[in-house]
XYZ file of C-alpha atoms in Angstrom:
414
model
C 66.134 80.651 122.865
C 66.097 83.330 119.791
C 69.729 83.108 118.503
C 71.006 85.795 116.123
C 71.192 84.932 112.558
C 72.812 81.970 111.122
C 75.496 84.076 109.484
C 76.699 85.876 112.213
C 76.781 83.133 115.122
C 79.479 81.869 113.790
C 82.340 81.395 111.217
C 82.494 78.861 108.599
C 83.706 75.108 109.542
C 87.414 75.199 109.295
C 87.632 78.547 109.205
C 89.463 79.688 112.583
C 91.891 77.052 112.194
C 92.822 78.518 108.744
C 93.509 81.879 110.512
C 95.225 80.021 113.172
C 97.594 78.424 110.636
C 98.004 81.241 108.946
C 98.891 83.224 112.408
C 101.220 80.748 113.392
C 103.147 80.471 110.691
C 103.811 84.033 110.042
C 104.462 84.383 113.554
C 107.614 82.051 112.901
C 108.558 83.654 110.343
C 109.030 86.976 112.038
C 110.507 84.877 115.434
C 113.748 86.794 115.019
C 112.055 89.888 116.105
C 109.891 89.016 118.436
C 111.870 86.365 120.793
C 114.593 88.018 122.376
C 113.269 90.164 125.147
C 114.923 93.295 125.282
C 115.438 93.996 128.670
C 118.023 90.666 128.551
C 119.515 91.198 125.484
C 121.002 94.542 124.852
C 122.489 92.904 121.556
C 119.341 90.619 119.526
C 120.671 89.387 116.083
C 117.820 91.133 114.340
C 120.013 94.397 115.143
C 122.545 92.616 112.708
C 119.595 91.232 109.613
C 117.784 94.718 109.652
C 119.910 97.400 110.635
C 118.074 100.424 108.487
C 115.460 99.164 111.344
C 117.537 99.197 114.400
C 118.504 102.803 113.542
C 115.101 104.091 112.755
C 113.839 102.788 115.927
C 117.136 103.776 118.182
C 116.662 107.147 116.962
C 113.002 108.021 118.129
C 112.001 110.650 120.290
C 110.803 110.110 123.438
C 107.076 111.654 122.379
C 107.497 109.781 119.394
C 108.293 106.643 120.952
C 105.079 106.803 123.080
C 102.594 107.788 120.022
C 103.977 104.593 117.874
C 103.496 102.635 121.211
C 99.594 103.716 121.071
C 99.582 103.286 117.127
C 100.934 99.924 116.555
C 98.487 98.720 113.646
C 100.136 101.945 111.645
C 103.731 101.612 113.351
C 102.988 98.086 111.164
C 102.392 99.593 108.487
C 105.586 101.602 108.263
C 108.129 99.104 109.406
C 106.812 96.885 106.207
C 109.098 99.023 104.230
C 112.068 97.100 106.284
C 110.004 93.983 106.918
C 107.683 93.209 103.808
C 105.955 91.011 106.117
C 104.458 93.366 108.387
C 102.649 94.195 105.449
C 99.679 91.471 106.540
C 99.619 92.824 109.848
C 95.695 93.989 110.083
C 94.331 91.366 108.098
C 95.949 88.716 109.863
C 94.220 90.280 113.482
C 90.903 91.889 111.897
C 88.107 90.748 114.010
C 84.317 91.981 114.094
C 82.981 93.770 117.000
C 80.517 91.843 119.164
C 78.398 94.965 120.568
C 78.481 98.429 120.002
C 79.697 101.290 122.934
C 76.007 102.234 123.061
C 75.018 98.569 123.739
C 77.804 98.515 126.283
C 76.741 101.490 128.423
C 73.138 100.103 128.385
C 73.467 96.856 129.893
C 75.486 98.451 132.520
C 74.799 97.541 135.946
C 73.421 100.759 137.700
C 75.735 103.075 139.355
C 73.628 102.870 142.184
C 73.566 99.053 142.755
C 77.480 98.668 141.658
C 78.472 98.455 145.231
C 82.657 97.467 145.609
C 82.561 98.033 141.612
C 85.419 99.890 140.298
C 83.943 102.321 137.208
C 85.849 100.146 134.627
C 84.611 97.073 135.695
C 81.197 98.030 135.531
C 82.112 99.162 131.964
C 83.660 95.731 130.963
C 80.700 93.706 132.669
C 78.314 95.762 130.883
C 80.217 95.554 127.425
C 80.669 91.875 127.789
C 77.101 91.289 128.870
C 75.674 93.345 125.788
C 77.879 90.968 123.414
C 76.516 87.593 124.590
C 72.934 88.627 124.725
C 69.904 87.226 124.305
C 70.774 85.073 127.159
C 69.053 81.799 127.210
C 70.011 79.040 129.553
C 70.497 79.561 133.963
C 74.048 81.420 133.809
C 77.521 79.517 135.631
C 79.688 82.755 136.842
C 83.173 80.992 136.458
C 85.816 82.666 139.277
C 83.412 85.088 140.029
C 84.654 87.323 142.819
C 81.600 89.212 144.024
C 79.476 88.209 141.298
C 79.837 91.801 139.613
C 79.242 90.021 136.289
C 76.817 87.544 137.303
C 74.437 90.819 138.950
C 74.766 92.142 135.583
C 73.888 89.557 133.471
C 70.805 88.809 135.905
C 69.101 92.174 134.648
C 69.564 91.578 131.079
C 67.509 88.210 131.922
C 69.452 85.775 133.031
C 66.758 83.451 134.949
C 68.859 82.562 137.606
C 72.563 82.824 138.056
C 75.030 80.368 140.142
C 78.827 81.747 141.055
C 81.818 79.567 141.755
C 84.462 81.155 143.389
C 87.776 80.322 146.043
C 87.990 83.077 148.100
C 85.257 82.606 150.737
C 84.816 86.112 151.860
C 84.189 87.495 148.062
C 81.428 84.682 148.477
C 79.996 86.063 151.863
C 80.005 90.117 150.742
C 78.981 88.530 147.043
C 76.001 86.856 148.472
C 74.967 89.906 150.829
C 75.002 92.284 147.814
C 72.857 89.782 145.355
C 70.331 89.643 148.282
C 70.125 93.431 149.561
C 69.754 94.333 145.894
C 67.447 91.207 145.429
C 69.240 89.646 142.137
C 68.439 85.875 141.471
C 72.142 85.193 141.948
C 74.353 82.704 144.425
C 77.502 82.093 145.139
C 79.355 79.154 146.674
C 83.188 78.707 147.585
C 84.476 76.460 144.947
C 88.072 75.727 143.865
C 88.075 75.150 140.225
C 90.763 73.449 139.676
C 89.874 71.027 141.862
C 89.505 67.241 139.516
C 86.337 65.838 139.942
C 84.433 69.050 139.512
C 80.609 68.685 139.054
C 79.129 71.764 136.638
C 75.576 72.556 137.546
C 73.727 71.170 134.489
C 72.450 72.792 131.004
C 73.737 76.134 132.318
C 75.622 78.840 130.653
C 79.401 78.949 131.512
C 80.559 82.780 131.902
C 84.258 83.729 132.663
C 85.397 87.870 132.519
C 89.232 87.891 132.725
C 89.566 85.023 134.381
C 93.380 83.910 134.487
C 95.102 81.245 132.565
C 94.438 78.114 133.740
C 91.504 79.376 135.405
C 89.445 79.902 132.129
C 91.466 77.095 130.168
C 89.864 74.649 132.880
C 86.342 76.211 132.413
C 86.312 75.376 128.416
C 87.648 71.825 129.173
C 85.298 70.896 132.197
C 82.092 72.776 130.307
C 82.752 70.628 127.294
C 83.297 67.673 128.470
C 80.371 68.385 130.784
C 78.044 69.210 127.918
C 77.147 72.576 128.534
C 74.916 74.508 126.078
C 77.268 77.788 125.950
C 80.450 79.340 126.950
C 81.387 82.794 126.883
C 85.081 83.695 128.006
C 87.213 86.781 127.643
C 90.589 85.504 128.394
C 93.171 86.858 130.413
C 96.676 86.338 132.276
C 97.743 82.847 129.351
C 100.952 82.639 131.046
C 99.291 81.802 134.537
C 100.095 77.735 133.658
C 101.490 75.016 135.412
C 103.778 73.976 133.225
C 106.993 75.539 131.999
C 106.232 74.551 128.316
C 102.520 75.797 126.760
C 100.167 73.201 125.666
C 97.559 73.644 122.927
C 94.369 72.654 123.229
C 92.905 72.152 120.191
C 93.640 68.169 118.568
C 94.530 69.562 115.068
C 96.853 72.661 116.227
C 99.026 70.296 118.304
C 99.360 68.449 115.164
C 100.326 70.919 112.774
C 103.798 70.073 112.131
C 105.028 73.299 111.808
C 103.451 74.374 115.151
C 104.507 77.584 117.319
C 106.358 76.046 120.843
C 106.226 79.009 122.948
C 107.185 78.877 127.272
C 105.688 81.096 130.121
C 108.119 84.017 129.286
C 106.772 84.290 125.234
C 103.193 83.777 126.983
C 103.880 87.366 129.409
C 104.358 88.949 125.539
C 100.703 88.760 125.001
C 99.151 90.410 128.333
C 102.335 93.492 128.725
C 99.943 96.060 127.587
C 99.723 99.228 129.943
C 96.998 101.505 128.707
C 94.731 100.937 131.923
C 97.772 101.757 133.949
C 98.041 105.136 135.423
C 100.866 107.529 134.913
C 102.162 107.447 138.398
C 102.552 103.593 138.152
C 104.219 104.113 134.611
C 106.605 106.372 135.912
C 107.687 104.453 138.372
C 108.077 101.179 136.562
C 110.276 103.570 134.503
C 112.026 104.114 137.792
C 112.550 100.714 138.477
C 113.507 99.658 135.308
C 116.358 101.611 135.108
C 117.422 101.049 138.230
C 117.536 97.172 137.331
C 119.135 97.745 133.765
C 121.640 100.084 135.466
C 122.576 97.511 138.346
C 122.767 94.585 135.325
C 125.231 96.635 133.395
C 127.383 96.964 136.661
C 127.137 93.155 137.570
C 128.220 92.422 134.292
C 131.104 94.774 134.191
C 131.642 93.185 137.954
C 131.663 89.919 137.176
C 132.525 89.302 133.376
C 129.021 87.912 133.237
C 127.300 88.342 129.533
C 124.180 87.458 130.449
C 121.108 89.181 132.280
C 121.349 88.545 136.082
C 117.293 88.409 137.084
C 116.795 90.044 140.654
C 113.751 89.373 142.841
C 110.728 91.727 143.135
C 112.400 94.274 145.224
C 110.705 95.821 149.015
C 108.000 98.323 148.218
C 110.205 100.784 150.426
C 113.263 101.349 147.730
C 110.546 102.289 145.647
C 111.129 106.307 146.373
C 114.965 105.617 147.197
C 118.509 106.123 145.713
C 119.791 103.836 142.901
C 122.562 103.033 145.179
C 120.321 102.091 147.574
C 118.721 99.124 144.970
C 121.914 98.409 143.896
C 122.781 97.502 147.319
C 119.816 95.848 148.284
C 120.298 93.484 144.824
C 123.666 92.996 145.079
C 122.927 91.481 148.410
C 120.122 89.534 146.949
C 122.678 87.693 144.600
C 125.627 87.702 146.928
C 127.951 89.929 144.763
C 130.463 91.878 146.860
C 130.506 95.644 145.679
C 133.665 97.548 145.763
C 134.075 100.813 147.801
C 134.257 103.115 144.930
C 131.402 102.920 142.242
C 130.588 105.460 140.748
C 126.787 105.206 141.163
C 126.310 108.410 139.037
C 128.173 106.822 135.937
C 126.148 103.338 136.275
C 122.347 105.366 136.934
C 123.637 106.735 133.034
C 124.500 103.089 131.856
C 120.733 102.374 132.686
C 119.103 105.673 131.746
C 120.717 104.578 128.353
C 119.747 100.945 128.237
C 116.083 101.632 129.372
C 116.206 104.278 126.317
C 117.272 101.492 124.261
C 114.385 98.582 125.596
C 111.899 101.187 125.064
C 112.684 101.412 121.726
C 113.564 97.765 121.251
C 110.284 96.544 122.653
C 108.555 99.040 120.374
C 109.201 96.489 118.029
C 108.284 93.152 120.026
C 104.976 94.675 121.054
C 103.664 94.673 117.404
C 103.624 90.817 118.311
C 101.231 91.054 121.168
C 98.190 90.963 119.636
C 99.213 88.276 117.341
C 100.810 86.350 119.548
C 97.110 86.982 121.953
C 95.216 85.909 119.035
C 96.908 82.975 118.000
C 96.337 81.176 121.347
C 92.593 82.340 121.384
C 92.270 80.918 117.720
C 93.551 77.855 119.199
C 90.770 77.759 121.829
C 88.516 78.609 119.109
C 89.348 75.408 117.132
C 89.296 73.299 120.287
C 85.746 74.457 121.018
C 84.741 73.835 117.772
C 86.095 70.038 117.859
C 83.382 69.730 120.755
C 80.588 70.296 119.054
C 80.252 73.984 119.108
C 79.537 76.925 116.769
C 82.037 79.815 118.080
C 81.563 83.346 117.435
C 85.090 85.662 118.277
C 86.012 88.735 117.869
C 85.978 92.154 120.777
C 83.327 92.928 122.964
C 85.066 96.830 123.935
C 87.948 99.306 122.955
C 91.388 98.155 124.032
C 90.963 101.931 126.250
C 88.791 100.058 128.493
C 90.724 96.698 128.922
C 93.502 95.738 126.408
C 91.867 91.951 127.364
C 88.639 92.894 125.076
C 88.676 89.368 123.074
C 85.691 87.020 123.491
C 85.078 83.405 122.472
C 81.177 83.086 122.113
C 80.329 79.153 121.804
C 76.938 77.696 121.229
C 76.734 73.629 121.127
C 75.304 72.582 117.868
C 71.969 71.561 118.119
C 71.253 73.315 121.943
């Protein structure tokens, strides 16, 4: 196999768990900011410790709001005149990219043979495939779907390519489409997760997005399997089974001033929305105030201080009233409403408070990439205590998938 220079496979020994540490504990330091979720707590403390802050932010435009929210490296950059600390922003999340757009669009699957394959898929399966070439070793499509990725990587020379995935009939219409287009790729239905699991050997383990768990299991099971390579853009971290997030890495869970972060810090990292169209957008907007408004009624209902969570709500209140949700929730949580609200007055109460989470979570999403990186740096050092050389950094713009990070590692001596 012809392996790219010594000096850019990988970083120095040592070296990602530096950044890690370094990650980490600048990400406590700047806890204050980033743990309370704004859409529970109208009142967080750091309103209180930085309040030149809190009134910058409270007093953005609505156009202005949206710009900082696609601008956060220089939204950084400002704040560190009320939070010095902010100041190491970009160097703490500076990363190389892995292949270049042009590189990208050229290992691109054809439009022609892309069959069931959304445009930006193709993209991202083309972008990822262009950043772990020269391929060397038979390829393992981890959670494949219909093999999208594993067609792709078969004609940029992948000698033969074998998909596990659960879902039986994304195996059948997967298998059809690798034969009518006559790509040396097969699928079988696997679970996983499933203990016991035997990986084909000296193969190439691929994973594109795959969720939590999902691609946590596939850097566990390929190591301790032996495998020559992995090659994983993670997605979906707080997809776990337990309530409480594990490290993986031996010398992160030891660092005594380690990060303990649950499910609800791990949904931080994966909230971005630029893939999302406007119509969903505005109606999450919808929704959202809908929920803050009904909260702020509850609580004035109830004496309640704290955020009542309701269930996902029927997609048909989706183009109803506000009174209509309220109803629907308060039923949800057995609260008796009285005869006389006046639903006009409490739609205001959550116009206001969504006005005031937007703003507020201006400020918690400068912690998503850090937060993102800081459990992929983790990963990075666990790899690395199996015996590989790991290469990270973005295989595509965050326009294309916010989810562009990718952990390229090569077992020493394979």
């Amino acid at each position: 196999m012809t392996l790219p220079p010594a000096a850019s496979l990988h970083q120095a020994s040592g070296c990602f768990y530096q950044r890690w540490q370094s990650l980490n504990d600048w990400l406590r330091e700047l806890e204050p900011l980033w743990r309370p979720i704004p859409f529970m707590e109208p009142a967080p403390a750091w309103r209180d410790a930085h309040p030149d802050l809190a009134r910058w932010l409270e007093a953005l435009p609505e156009e202005d709001c949206q710009d900082w929210e696609e601008r956060l490296p220089e939204l950084s950059s400002l704040l560190a005149g009320h939070v010095p600390a902010l100041a190491r922003y970009r160097d703490l999340l500076d990363l190389p990219r892995l292949a270049t757009e042009a590189e990208g669009r050229q290992a691109e699957l054809a439009e022609v043979a892309a069959v069931d394959m959304p445009g930006r898929k193709r993209q991202q399966a083309g972008a990822f495939a262009a950043a772990i070439s020269p391929l060397g070793y038979p390829v393992l499509d981890w959670c494949c779907g219909k093999g999208h990725l594993g067609r792709t990587l078969a004609r940029r020379g992948a000698m033969e390519v074998t998909g596990f995935e659960w879902n039986p009939e994304l195996v059948t219409d997967g298998n059809r489409l690798a034969e009518h287009y006559g790509d040396p790729v097969r699928l079988s239905h696997q679970d996983v997760m499933v203990d016991g699991l035997k990986l084909p050997e000296c193969h190439h383990g691929v994973a594109l997005h795959a969720c939590g768990d999902l691609h946590r299991r596939l850097m566990q099971s390929g190591a301790q399997a032996g495998l020559p390579r992995l090659s994983l853009s993670p997605c979906c971290y707080h997809l776990t089974g337990g309530e409480r997030y594990q490290l993986q890495a031996r010398q992160t869970r030891e660092y005594g001033q380690c990060l303990s972060v649950d499910r609800n810090d791990l949904r931080l990292a994966v909230q971005e929305t630029v893939t999302a169209p406007e119509r969903v957008r505005e109606q999450t907007a919808r929704i959202s105030t809908w929920r803050l408004g009904f909260d702020a009624l509850q609580r004035e209902l109830t004496g309640n201080r704290h955020y009542l969570p309701v269930p996902s709500h029927p997609a048909r209140l989706n183009n109803g009233r506000f009174e209509d949700f309220c109803r629907w929730a308060a039923a949800k949580k057995q609260l008796t409403l009285p005869a006389d609200v006046d639903w006009t007055e409490w739609l205001a109460r959550g116009e206001e408070r969504y006005r005031q989470v937007r703003r507020h979570e201006l400020l918690r999403h400068l912690f998503r990439r850090p937060l993102e990186l800081w459990l992929v740096l983790d990963y990075a050092v666990f790899l690395e205590e199996q015996g590989y050389r790991v290469r990270l950094g973005t295989f595509c713009d965050r326009q294309l998938t916010p989810r562009n990070l990718l952990l390229d590692a090569e077992r020493e001596g394979g």
